[in-house]
PDB file of C-alpha atoms in Angstrom:
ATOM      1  CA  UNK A  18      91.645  82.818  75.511  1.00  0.00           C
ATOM      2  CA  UNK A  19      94.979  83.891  76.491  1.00  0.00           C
ATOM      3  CA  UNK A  20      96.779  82.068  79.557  1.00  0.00           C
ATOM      4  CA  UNK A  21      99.575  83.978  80.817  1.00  0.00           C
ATOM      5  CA  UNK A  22     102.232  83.651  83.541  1.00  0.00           C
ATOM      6  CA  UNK A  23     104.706  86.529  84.233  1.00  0.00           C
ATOM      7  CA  UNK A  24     107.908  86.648  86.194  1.00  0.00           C
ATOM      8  CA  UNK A  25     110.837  89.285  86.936  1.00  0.00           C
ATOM      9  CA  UNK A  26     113.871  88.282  85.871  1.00  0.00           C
ATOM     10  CA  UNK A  27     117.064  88.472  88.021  1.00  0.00           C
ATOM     11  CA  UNK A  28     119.708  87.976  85.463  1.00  0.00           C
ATOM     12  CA  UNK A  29     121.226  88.494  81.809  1.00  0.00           C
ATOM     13  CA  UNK A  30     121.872  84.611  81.142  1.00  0.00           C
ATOM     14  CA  UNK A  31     118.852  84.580  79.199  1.00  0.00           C
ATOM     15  CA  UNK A  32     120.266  86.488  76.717  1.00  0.00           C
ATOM     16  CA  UNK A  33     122.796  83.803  75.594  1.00  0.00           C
ATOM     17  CA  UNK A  34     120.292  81.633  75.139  1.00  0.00           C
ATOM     18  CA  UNK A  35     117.797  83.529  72.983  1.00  0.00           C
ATOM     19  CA  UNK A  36     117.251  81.980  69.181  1.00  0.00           C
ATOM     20  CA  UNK A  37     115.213  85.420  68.425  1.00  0.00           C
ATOM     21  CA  UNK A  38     115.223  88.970  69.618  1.00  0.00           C
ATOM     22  CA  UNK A  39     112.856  91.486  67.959  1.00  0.00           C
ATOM     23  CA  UNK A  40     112.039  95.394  68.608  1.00  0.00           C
ATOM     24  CA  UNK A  41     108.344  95.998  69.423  1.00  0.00           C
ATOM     25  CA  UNK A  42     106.676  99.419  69.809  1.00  0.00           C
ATOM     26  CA  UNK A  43     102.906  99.720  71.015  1.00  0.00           C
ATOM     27  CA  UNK A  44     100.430 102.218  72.218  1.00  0.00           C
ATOM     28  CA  UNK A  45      97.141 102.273  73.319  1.00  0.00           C
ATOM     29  CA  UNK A  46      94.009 103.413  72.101  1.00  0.00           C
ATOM     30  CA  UNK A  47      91.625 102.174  74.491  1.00  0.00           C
ATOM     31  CA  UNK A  48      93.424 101.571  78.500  1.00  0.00           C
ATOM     32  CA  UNK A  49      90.575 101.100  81.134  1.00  0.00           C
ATOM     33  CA  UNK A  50      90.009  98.256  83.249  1.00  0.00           C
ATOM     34  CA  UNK A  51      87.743  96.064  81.081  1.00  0.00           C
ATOM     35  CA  UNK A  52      89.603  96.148  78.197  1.00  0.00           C
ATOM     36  CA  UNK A  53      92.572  97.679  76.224  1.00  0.00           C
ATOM     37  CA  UNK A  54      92.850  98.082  72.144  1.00  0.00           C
ATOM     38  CA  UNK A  55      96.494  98.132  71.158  1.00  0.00           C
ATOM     39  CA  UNK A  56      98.221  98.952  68.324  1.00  0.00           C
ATOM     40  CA  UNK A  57     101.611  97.313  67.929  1.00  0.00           C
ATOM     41  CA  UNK A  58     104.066  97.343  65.292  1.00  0.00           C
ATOM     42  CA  UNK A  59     107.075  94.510  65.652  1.00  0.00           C
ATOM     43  CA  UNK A  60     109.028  92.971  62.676  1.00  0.00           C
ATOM     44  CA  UNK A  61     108.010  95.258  60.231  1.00  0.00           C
ATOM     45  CA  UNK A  62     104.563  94.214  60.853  1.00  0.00           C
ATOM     46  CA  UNK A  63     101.819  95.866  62.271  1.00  0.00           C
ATOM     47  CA  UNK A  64      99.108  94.350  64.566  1.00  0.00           C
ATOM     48  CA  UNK A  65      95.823  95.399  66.106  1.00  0.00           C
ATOM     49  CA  UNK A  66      95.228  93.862  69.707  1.00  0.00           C
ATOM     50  CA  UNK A  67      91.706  93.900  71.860  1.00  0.00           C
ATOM     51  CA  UNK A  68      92.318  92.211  75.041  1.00  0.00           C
ATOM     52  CA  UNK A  69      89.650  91.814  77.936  1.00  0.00           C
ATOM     53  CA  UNK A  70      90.448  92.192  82.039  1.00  0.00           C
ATOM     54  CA  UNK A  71      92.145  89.422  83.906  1.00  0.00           C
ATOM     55  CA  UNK A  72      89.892  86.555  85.708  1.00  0.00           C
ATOM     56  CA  UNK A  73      91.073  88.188  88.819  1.00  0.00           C
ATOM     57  CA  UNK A  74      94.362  86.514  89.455  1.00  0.00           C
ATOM     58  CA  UNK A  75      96.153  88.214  86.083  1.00  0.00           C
ATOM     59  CA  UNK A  76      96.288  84.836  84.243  1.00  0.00           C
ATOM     60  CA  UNK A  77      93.474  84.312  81.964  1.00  0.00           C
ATOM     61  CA  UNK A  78      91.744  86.551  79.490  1.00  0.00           C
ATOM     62  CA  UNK A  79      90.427  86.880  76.246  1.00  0.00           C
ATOM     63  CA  UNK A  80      92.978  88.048  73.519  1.00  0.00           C
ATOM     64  CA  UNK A  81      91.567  89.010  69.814  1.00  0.00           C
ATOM     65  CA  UNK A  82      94.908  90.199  67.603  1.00  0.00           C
ATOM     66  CA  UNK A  83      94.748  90.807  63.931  1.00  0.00           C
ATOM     67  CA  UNK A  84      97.125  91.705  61.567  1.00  0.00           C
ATOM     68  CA  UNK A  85      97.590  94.897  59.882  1.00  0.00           C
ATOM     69  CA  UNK A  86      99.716  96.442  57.282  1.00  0.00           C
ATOM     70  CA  UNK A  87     102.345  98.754  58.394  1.00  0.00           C
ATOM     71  CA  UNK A  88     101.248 102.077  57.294  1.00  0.00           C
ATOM     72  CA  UNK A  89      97.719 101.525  58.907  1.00  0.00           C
ATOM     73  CA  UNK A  90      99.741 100.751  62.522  1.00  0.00           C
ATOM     74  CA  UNK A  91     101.696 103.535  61.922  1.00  0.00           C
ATOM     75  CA  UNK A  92      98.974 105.937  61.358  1.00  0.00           C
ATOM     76  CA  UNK A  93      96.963 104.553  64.516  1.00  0.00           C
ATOM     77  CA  UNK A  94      99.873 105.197  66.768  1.00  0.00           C
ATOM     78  CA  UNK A  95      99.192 108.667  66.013  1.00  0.00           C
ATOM     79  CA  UNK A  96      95.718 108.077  68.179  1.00  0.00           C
ATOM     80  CA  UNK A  97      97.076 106.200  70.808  1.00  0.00           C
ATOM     81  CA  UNK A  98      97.060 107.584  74.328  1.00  0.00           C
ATOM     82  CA  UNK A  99      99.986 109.279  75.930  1.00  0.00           C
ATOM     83  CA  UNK A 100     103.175 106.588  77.153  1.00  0.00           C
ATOM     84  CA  UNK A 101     104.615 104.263  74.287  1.00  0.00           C
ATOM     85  CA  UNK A 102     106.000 100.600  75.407  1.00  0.00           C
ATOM     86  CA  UNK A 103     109.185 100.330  73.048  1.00  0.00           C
ATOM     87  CA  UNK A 104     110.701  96.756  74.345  1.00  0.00           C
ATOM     88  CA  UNK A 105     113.524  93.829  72.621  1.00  0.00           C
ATOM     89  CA  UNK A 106     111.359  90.732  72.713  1.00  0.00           C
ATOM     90  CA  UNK A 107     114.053  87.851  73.058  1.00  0.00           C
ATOM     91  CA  UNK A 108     113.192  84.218  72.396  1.00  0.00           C
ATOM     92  CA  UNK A 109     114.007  81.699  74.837  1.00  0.00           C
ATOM     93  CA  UNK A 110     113.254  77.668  74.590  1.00  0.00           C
ATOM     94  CA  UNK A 111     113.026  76.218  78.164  1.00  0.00           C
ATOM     95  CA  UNK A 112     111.726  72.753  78.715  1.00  0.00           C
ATOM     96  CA  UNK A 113     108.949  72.237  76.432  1.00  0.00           C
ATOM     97  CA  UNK A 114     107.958  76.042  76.361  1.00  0.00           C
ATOM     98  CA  UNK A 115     109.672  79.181  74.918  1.00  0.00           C
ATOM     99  CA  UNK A 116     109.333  82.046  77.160  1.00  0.00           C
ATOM    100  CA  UNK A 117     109.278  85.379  76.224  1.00  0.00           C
ATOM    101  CA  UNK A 118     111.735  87.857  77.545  1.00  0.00           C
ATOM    102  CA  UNK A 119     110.798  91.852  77.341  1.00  0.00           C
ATOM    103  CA  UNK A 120     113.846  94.162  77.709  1.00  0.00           C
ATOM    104  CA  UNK A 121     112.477  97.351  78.440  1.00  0.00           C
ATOM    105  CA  UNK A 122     113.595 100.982  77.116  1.00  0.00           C
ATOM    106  CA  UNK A 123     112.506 104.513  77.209  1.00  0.00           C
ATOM    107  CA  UNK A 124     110.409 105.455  80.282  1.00  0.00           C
ATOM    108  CA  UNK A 125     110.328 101.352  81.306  1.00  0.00           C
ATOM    109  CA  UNK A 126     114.437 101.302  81.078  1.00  0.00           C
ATOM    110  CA  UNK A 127     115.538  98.981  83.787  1.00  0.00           C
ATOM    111  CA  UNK A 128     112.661  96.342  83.566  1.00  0.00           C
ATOM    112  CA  UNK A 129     112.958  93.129  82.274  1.00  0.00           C
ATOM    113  CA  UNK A 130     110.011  90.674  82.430  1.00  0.00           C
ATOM    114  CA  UNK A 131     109.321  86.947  80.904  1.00  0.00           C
ATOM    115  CA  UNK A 132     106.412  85.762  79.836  1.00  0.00           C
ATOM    116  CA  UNK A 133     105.471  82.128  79.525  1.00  0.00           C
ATOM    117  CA  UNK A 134     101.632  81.299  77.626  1.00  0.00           C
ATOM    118  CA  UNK A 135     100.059  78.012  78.709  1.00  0.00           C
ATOM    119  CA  UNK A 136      97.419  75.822  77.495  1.00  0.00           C
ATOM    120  CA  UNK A 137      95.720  75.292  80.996  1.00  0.00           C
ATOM    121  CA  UNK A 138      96.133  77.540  84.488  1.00  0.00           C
ATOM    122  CA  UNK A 139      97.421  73.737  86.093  1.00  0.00           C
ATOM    123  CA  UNK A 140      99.503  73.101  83.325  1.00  0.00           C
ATOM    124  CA  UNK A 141     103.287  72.636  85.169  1.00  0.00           C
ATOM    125  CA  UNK A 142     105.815  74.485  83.608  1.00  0.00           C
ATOM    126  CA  UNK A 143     110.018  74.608  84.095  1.00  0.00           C
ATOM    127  CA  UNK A 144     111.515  77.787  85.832  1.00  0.00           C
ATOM    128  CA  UNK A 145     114.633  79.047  84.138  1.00  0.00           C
ATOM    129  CA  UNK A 146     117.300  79.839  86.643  1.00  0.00           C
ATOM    130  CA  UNK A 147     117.124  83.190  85.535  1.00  0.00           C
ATOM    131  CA  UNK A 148     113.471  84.167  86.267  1.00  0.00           C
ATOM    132  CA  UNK A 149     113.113  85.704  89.781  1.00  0.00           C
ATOM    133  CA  UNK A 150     109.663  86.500  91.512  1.00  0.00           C
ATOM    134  CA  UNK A 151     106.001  86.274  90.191  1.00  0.00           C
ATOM    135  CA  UNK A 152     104.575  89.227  88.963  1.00  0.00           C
ATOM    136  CA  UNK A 153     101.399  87.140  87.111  1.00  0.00           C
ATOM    137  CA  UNK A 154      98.636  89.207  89.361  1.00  0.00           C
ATOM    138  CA  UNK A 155     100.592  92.941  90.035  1.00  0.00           C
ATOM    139  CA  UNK A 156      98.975  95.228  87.419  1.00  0.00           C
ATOM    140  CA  UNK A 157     102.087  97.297  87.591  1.00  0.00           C
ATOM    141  CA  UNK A 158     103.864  94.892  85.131  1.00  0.00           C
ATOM    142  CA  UNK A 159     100.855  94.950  82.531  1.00  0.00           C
ATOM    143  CA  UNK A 160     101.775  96.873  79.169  1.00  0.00           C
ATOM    144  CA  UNK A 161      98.802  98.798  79.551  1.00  0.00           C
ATOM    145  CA  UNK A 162     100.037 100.274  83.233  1.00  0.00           C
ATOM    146  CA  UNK A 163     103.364 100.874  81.767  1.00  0.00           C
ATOM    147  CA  UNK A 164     102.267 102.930  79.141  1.00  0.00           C
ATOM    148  CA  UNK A 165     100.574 104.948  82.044  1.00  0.00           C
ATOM    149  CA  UNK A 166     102.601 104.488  84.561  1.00  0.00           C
ATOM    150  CA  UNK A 167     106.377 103.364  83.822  1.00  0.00           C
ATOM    151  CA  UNK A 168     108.734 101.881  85.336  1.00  0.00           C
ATOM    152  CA  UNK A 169     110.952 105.116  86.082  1.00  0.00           C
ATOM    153  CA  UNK A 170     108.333 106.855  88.300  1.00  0.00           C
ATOM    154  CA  UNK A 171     107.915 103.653  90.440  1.00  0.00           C
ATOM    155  CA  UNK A 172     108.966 104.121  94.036  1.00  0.00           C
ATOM    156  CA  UNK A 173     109.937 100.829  95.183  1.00  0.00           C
ATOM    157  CA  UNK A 174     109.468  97.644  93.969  1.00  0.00           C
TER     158      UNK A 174
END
């Protein structure tokens, strides 16, 4: 079970304060509201990713990801459905936590979103100053709705 928390964030301080920063490609080959299967290829690695519908506030939900070798993610992005998420994960230690920090390019050029997992929903958790509004329960800011619908074509926020 995946427990997730996502935020906008307002600034570029995190940047300075990254230990990591690494490119990561995806696509989809399943997208519906139950459930996505993702392909994703990061590091030089490749990874397979099943992941089931939010509990309703976009927080909790089953995550199944396996490894798989390079050529074999390669060749599945070839199936994937139209709109590719190509992001700079950065690596950010705050508190007790490390949040992650998706730079967005391509069609999602402009975005940039952290992510913080948790062991409980209650569990209490420090803001960095430079994360900005909640986002955890707008399916807009899902990788699976960028893919679909990105960030570009959004009217407002």
């Amino acid at each position: 079970m995946e427990i997730e928390r996502k935020f906008r964030v307002g600034n570029n301080s995190f940047a300075e304060e990254a230990f990591k920063a690494l490119r990561i490609v995806q696509g989809y080959i399943c997208a519906d509201a139950e459930r996505s299967v993702r392909v994703r290829i990061c590091g030089g690695e490749g990874f397979l990713t099943i992941k089931s519908a939010s509990n309703g506030r976009g927080w909790s939900r089953y995550e199944f990801e396996q490894p798989i070798a390079l050529k074999d993610a390669e060749e599945l992005m070839k199936l994937c459905l139209p709109g590719v998420i190509d992001k700079v994960r950065h690596y950010v230690k705050a508190g007790s936590h490390t949040w992650e920090v998706d730079v967005f390019h391509g069609a999602n050029e402009g975005l940039v979103v952290a992510e913080i997992e948790l062991e409980s929903e209650e569990e209490v958790f420090e803001l960095p100053p430079w994360v900005a509004d909640e986002v955890s329960g707008d399916p807009r800011y899902y990788n699976m709705m960028l893919a679909k619908h990105p960030y570009a074509e959004w009217d407002t926020l």
